[in-house]
Coordinates of C-alpha atoms in Angstrom, one line a residue:
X244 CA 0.0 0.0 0.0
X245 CA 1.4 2.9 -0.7
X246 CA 0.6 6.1 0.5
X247 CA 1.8 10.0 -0.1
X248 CA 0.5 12.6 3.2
X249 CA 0.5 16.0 1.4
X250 CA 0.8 17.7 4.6
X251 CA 2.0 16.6 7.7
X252 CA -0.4 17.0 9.9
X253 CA 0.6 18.5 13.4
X254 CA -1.8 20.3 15.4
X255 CA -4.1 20.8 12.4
X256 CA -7.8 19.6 12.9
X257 CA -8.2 16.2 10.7
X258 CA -11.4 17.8 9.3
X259 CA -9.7 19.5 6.9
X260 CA -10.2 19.7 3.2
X261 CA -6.4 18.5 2.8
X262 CA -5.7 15.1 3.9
X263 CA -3.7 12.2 3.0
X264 CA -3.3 11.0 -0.9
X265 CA -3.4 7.5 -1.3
X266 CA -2.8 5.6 -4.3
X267 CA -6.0 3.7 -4.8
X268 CA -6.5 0.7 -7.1
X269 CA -7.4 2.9 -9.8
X270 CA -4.0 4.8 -9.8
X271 CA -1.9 2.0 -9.0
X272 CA 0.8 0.4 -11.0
X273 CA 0.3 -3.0 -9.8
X274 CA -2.2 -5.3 -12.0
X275 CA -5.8 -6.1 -9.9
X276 CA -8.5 -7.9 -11.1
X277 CA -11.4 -5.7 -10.9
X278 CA -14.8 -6.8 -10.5
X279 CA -18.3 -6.1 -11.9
X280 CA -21.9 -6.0 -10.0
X281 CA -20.8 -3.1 -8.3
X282 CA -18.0 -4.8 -6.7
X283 CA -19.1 -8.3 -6.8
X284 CA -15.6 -10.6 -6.9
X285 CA -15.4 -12.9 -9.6
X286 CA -12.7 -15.6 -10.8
X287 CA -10.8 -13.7 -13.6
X288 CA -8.2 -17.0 -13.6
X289 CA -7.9 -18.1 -16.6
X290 CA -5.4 -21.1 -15.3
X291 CA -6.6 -24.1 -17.2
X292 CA -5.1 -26.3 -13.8
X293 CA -8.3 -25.5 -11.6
X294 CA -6.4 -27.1 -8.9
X295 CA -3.8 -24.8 -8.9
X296 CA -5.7 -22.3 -8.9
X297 CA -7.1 -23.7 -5.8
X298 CA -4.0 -24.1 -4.1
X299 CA -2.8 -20.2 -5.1
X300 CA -6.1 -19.5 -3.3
X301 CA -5.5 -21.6 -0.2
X302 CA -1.7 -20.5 0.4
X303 CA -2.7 -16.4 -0.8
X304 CA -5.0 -16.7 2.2
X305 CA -3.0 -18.7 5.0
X306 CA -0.6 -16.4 3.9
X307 CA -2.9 -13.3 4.5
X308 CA -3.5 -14.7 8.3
X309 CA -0.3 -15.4 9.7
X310 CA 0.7 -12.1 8.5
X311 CA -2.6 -11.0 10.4
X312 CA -1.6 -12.9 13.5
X313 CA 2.4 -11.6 13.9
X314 CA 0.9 -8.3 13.5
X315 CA -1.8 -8.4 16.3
X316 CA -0.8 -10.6 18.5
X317 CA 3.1 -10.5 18.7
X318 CA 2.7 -11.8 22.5
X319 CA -0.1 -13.7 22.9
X320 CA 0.5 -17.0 22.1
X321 CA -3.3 -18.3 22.7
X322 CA -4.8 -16.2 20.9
X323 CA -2.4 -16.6 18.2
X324 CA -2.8 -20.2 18.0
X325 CA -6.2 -19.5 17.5
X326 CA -5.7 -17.1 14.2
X327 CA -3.2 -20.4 12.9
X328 CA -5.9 -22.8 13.1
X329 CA -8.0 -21.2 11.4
X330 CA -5.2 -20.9 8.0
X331 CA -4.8 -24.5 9.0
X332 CA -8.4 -25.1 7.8
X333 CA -9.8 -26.2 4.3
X334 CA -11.1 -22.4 4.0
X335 CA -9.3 -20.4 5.7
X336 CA -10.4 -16.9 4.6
X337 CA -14.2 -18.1 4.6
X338 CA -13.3 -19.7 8.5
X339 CA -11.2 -15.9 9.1
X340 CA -14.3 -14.3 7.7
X341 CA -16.9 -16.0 10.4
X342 CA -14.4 -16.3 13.5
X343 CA -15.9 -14.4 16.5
X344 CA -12.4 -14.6 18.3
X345 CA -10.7 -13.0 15.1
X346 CA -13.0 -10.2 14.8
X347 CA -12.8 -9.3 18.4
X348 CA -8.8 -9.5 17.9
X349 CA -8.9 -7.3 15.1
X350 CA -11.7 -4.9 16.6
X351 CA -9.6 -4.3 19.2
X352 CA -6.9 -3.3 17.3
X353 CA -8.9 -1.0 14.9
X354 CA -10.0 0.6 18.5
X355 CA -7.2 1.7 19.8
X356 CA -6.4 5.2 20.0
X357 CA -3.2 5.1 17.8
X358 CA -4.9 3.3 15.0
X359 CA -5.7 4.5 11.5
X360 CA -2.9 6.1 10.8
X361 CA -0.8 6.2 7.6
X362 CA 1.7 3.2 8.7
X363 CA -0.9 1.7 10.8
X364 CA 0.2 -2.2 9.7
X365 CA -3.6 -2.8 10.4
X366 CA -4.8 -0.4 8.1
X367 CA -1.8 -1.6 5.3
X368 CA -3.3 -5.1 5.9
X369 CA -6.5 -4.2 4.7
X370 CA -5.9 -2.7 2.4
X371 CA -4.0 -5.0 0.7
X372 CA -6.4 -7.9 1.2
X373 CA -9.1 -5.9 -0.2
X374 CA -7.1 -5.6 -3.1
X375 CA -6.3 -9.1 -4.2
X376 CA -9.1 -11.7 -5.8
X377 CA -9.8 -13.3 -3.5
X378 CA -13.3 -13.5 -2.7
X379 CA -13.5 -14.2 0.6
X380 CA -10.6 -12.3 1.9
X381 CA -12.2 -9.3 0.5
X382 CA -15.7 -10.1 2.3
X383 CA -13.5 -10.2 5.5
X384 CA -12.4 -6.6 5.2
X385 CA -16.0 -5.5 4.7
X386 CA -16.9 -7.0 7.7
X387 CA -15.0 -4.4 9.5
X388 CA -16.2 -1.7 7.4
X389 CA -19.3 -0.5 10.0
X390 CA -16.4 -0.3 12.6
X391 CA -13.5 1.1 10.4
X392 CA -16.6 3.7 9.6
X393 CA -17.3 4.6 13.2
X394 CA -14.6 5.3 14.3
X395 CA -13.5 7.2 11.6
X396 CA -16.4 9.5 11.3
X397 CA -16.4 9.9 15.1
X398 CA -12.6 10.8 15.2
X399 CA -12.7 13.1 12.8
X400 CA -15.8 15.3 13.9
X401 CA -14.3 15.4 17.5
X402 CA -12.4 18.4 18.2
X403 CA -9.8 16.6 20.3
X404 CA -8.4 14.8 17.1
X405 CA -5.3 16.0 16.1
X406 CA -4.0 12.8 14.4
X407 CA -3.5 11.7 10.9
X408 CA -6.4 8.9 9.8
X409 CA -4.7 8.4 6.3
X410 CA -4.7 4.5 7.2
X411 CA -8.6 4.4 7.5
X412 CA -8.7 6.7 4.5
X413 CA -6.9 4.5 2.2
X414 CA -9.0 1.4 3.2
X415 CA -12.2 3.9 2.1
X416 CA -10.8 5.4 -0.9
X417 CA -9.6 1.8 -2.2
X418 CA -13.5 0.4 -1.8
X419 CA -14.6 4.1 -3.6
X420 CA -12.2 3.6 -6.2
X421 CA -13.4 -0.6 -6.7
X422 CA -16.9 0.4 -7.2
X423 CA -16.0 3.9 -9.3
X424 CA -14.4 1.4 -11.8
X425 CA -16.9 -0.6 -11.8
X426 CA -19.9 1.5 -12.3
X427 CA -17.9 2.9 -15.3
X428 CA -19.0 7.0 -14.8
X429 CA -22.8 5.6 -15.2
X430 CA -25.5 6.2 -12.7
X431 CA -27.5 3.5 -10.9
X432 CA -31.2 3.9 -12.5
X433 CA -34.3 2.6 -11.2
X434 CA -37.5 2.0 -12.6
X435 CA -40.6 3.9 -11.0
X436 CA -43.5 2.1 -12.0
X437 CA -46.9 4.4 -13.4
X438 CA -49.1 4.2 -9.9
X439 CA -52.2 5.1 -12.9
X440 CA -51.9 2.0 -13.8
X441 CA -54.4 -1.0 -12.0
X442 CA -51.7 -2.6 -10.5
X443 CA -47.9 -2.3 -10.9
X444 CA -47.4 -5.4 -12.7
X445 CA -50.2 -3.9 -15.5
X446 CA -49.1 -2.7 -18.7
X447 CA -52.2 -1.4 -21.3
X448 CA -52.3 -3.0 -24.5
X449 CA -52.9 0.3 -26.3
X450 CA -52.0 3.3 -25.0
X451 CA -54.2 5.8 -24.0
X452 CA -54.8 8.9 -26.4
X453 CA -55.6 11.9 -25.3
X454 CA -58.8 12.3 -27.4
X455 CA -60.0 9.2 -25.8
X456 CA -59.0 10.5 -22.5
X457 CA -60.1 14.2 -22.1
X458 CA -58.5 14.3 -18.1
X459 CA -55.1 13.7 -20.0
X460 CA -52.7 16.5 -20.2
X461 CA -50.8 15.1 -23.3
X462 CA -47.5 12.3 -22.8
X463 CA -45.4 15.4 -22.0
X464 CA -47.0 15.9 -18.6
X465 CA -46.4 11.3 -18.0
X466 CA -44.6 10.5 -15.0
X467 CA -41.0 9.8 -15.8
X468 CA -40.2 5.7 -15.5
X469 CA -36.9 5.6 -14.8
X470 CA -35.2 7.5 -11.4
X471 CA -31.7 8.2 -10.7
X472 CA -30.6 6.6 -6.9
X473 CA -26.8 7.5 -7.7
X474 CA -25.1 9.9 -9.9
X475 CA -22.0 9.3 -11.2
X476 CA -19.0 8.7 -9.2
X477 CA -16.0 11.0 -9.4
X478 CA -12.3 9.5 -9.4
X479 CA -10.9 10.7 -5.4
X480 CA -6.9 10.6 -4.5
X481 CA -7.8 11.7 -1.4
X482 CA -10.7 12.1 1.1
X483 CA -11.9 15.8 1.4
X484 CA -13.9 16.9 3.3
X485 CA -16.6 17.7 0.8
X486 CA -16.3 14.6 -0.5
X487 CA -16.1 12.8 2.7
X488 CA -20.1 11.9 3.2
X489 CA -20.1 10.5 -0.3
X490 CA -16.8 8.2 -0.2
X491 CA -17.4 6.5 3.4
X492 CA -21.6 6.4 2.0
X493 CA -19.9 4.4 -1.4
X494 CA -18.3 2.1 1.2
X495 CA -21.2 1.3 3.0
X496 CA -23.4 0.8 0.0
X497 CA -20.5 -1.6 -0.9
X498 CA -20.6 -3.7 2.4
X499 CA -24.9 -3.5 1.6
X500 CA -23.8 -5.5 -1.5
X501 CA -22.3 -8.3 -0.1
X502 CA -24.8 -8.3 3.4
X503 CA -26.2 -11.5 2.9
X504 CA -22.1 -13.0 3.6
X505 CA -21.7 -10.6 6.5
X506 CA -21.5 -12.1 10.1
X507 CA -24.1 -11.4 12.8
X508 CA -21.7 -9.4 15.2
X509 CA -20.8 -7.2 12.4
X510 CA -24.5 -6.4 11.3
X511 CA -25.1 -5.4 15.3
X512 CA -21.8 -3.3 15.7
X513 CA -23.5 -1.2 12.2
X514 CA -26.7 -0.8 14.0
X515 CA -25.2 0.1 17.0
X516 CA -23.5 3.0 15.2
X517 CA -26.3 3.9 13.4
X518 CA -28.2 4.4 16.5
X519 CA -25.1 6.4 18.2
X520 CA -24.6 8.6 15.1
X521 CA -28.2 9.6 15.4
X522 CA -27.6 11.4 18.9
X523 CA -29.7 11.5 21.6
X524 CA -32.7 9.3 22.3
X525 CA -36.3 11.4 22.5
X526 CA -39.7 10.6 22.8
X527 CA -40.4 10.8 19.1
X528 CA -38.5 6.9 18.8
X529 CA -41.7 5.6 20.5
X530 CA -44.0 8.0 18.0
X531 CA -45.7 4.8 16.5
X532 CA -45.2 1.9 19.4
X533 CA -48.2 3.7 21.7
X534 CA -50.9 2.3 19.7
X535 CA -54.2 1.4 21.9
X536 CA -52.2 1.4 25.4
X537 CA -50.4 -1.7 24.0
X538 CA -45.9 -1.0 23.9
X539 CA -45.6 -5.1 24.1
X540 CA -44.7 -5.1 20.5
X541 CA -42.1 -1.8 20.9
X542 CA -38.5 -2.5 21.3
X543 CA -37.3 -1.3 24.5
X544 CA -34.7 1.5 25.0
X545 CA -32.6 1.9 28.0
X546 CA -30.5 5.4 28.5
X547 CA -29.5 5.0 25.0
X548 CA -28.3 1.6 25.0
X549 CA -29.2 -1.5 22.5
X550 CA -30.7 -3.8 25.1
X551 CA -29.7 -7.6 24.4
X552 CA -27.2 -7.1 21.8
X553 CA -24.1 -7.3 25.0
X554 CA -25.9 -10.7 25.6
X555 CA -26.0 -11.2 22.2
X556 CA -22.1 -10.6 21.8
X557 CA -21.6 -12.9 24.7
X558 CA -23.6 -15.9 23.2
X559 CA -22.0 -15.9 19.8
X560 CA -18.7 -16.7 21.4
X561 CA -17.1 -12.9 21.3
X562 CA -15.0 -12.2 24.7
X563 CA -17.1 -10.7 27.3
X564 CA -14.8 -7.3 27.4
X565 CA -16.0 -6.4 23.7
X566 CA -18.8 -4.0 24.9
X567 CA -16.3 -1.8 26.9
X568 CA -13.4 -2.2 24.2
X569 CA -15.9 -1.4 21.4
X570 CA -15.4 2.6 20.8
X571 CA -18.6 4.7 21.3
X572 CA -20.1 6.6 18.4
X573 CA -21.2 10.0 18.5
X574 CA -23.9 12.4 16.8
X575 CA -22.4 13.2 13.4
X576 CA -23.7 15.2 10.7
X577 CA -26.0 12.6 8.2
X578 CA -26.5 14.1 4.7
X579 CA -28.7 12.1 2.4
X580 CA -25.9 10.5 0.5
X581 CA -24.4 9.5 3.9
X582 CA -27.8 8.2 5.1
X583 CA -29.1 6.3 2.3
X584 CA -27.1 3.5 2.4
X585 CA -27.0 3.3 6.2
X586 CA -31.2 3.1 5.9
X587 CA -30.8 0.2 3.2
X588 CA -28.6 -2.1 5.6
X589 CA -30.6 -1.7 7.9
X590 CA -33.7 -2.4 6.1
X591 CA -32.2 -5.4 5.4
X592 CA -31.4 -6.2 9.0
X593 CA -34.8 -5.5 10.2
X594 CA -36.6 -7.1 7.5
X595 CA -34.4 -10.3 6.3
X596 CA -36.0 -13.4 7.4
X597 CA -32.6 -15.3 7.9
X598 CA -31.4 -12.9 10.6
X599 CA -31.4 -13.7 14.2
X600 CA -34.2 -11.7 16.2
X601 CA -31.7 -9.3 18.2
X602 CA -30.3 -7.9 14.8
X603 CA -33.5 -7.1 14.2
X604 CA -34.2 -5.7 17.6
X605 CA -31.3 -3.8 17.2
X606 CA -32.2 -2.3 13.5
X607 CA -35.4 -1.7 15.2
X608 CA -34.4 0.6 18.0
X609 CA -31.9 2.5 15.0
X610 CA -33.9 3.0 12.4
X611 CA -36.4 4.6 15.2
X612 CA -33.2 6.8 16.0
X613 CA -32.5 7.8 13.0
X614 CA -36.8 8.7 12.5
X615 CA -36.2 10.9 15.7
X616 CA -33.0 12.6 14.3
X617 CA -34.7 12.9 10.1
X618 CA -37.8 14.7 12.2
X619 CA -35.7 17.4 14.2
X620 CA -33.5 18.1 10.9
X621 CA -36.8 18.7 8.5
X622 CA -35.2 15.8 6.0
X623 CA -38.0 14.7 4.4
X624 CA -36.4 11.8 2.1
X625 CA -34.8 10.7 5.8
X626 CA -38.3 10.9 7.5
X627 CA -40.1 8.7 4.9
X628 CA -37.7 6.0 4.8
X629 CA -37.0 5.5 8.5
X630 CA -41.0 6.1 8.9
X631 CA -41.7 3.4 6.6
X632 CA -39.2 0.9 7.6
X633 CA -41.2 1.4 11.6
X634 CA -44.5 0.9 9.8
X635 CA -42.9 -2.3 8.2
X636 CA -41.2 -3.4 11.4
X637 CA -44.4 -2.9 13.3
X638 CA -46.7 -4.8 11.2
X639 CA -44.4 -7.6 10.6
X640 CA -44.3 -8.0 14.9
X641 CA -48.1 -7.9 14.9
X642 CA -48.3 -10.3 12.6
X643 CA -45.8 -12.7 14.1
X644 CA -47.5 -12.2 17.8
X645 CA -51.0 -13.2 16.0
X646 CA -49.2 -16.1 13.9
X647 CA -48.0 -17.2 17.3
X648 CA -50.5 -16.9 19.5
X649 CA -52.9 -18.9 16.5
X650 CA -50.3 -21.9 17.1
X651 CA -50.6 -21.7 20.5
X652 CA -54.2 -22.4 20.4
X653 CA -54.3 -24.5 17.9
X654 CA -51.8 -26.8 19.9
X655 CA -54.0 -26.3 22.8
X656 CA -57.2 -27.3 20.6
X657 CA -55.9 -30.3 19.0
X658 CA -56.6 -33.5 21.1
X659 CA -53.6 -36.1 22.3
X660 CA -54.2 -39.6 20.9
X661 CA -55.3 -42.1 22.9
X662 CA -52.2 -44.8 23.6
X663 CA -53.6 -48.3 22.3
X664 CA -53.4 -50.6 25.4
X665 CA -50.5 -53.0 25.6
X666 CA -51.1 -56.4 24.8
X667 CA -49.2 -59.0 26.8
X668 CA -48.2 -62.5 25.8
X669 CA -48.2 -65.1 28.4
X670 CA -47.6 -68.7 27.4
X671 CA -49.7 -71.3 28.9

């Protein structure tokens, strides 16, 4: 990884529009396999020995975590053990990728208060495993990208900062300048169905003339059917801090990509930031959970704490000391560009039916959050997405408390069968 500061930064606030320039994928010399489907890694070998191919794989990634393991844990020989069993596996990136004990080890790391900057060996490590082919080394570093995102955003809107974050910024800038290339300079367009229409799915035989239809203003007045969700992306060197909503929202939207490989524990620490970057808790999060007198269905909050996701932590295997080593967010600024991707992982965490109920929980109390922070602000595309993702979350608990309570009583209802008496055999 190579990386150029502009300025050295001494004293000066890290907010500033000059910061470090790192040479991304996109500007480097090196040969990378690229990837389409807006970052999607695919096999570009063209090795006609598949099983050396698969061997290159194997050893690039064993390779990858013993570097990994002399540079966390120079001194602790348990928990290096641990990182060498895992290269000693059949998969050792995919077994890296879902290792509670590895992402505690390198959370911790990423933590500390002397990380991200420009010869942080973390942040080089990253960096470089995001850039080879690899697919599943490359999931493993945007399992950290939630983290990597907090505490970057948190650091550098505190006034107390004073240090360089050119490590963290090269690990963003090398995910911006991945799915730059692979968008091409093209937006990504959307349909937008014609709500006119009987149903969305409807498309009219003959189109409707306005003769025929006097209430029509003429085709030039037609709702457009295509919408733009993303413009463009421009090439970055370097993170400024115009541009710095947009790069670390491109990274997200790239970990959104890939959620369905993500691990539990990194799906909570996102909503946990999510919630923290939203600020303080007010009574508009429990707007739409006082309905008839009944809260059962609302997700409690506690003095601004996730309730069960520390338990949650504890039960998937992750030390117990995580909760007190994790770093806590803080209320950031949240343009739309920022937001927008934040709201769709989420969405996803709330509404996926393979996710465990606390991630849900916990997108649950964030996404209300986020409602509470979109309503003080007056962001109306912020305000209808969180306030439809609560209507969504709230109907989908109603319907599960009816769906369960129905198989209660229909368990109750159904009657036991009778045991058929035992017949005994006695010889005369």
């Amino acid at each position: 990884m190579d990386i150029t500061l502009n300025s050295q930064i001494s004293g000066d606030s890290p907010s500033s529009s000059t910061s470090s320039t790192i040479q991304t994928p996109s500007t480097s010399n090196h040969h990378h396999h690229h990837h389409q489907n807006g970052g999607t890694p695919i096999n570009n070998n063209n090795d006609p020995n598949p099983m050396h191919s698969w061997w290159e794989s194997i050893s690039k990634a064993r390779s990858r975590i013993h570097l990994l393991s002399s540079l966390l844990l120079p001194s602790d020989s348990s928990a290096a053990d641990s990182l060498s069993s895992l290269a000693d596996s059949d998969r050792p990136a995919r077994s890296l990728l879902l290792s509670p004990a590895a992402y505690f080890s390198i959370s911790s790391s990423l933590s500390s208060p002397s990380s991200g900057s420009g010869d942080d060996p973390l942040c080089h490590w990253l960096y470089d495993t995001f850039l080879s082919s690899d697919t599943d080394l490359r999931l493993v570093v945007l399992s950290f990208i939630p983290l990597l995102a907090s505490i970057y955003l948190s650091r550098i809107h505190s006034s107390t900062c004073t240090t360089s974050l050119s490590g963290f910024e090269a690990v963003l800038l090398a995910l911006y300048s991945a799915e730059t290339k692979a968008r091409n300079g093209k937006p990504i367009l959307i349909s937008i169905p014609d709500l006119s229409q009987p149903s969305l799915y409807h498309t009219p035989r003959n189109p409707t003339s306005t003769k025929s239809n006097p209430r029509s203003s003429g085709p030039q007045n037609q709702r457009p059917s295509v919408g733009v969700l993303s413009q463009p992306l421009e090439h970055q060197v370097a993170v400024k801090s115009t541009k710095r909503a947009c790069i670390v929202g491109v990274a997200l939207d790239s970990y959104y990509k890939q959620i369905s490989h993500m691990p539990t524990w990194s799906k909570l620490d996102l909503c946990k930031f999510a919630a923290d970057w939203a600020g303080q808790n007010c009574a508009c999060v429990s707007d739409f959970d006082e309905t008839d007198g009944n809260s059962e269905n609302s997700v409690e909050i506690s003095n601004g704490s996730l309730e069960g996701v520390c338990e949650t932590m504890e039960n998937l295997g992750i030390e117990d000391g995580y909760d007190e080593l994790r770093p806590k967010g803080v209320r950031i600024p949240l343009p739309w560009e920022l937001l927008q991707p934040v709201v769709r992982i989420l969405g996803h965490c709330l509404l996926g039916p393979l996710n465990a109920e606390d991630v849900k929980d916990a997108a649950s109390v964030a996404v209300r959050r986020l409602y509470a922070r979109a309503s003080h602000d007056l962001a109306p595309q912020a305000i209808l997405a969180t306030r439809s993702l609560i209507q969504l979350d709230k109907r989908g608990r109603e319907a599960a408390k009816v769906a369960a309570t129905a198989t209660v009583v229909s368990n109750a209802n159904t009657p036991s069968k009778a045991k058929k008496p035992e017949i005994l055999l006695v010889s005369k």
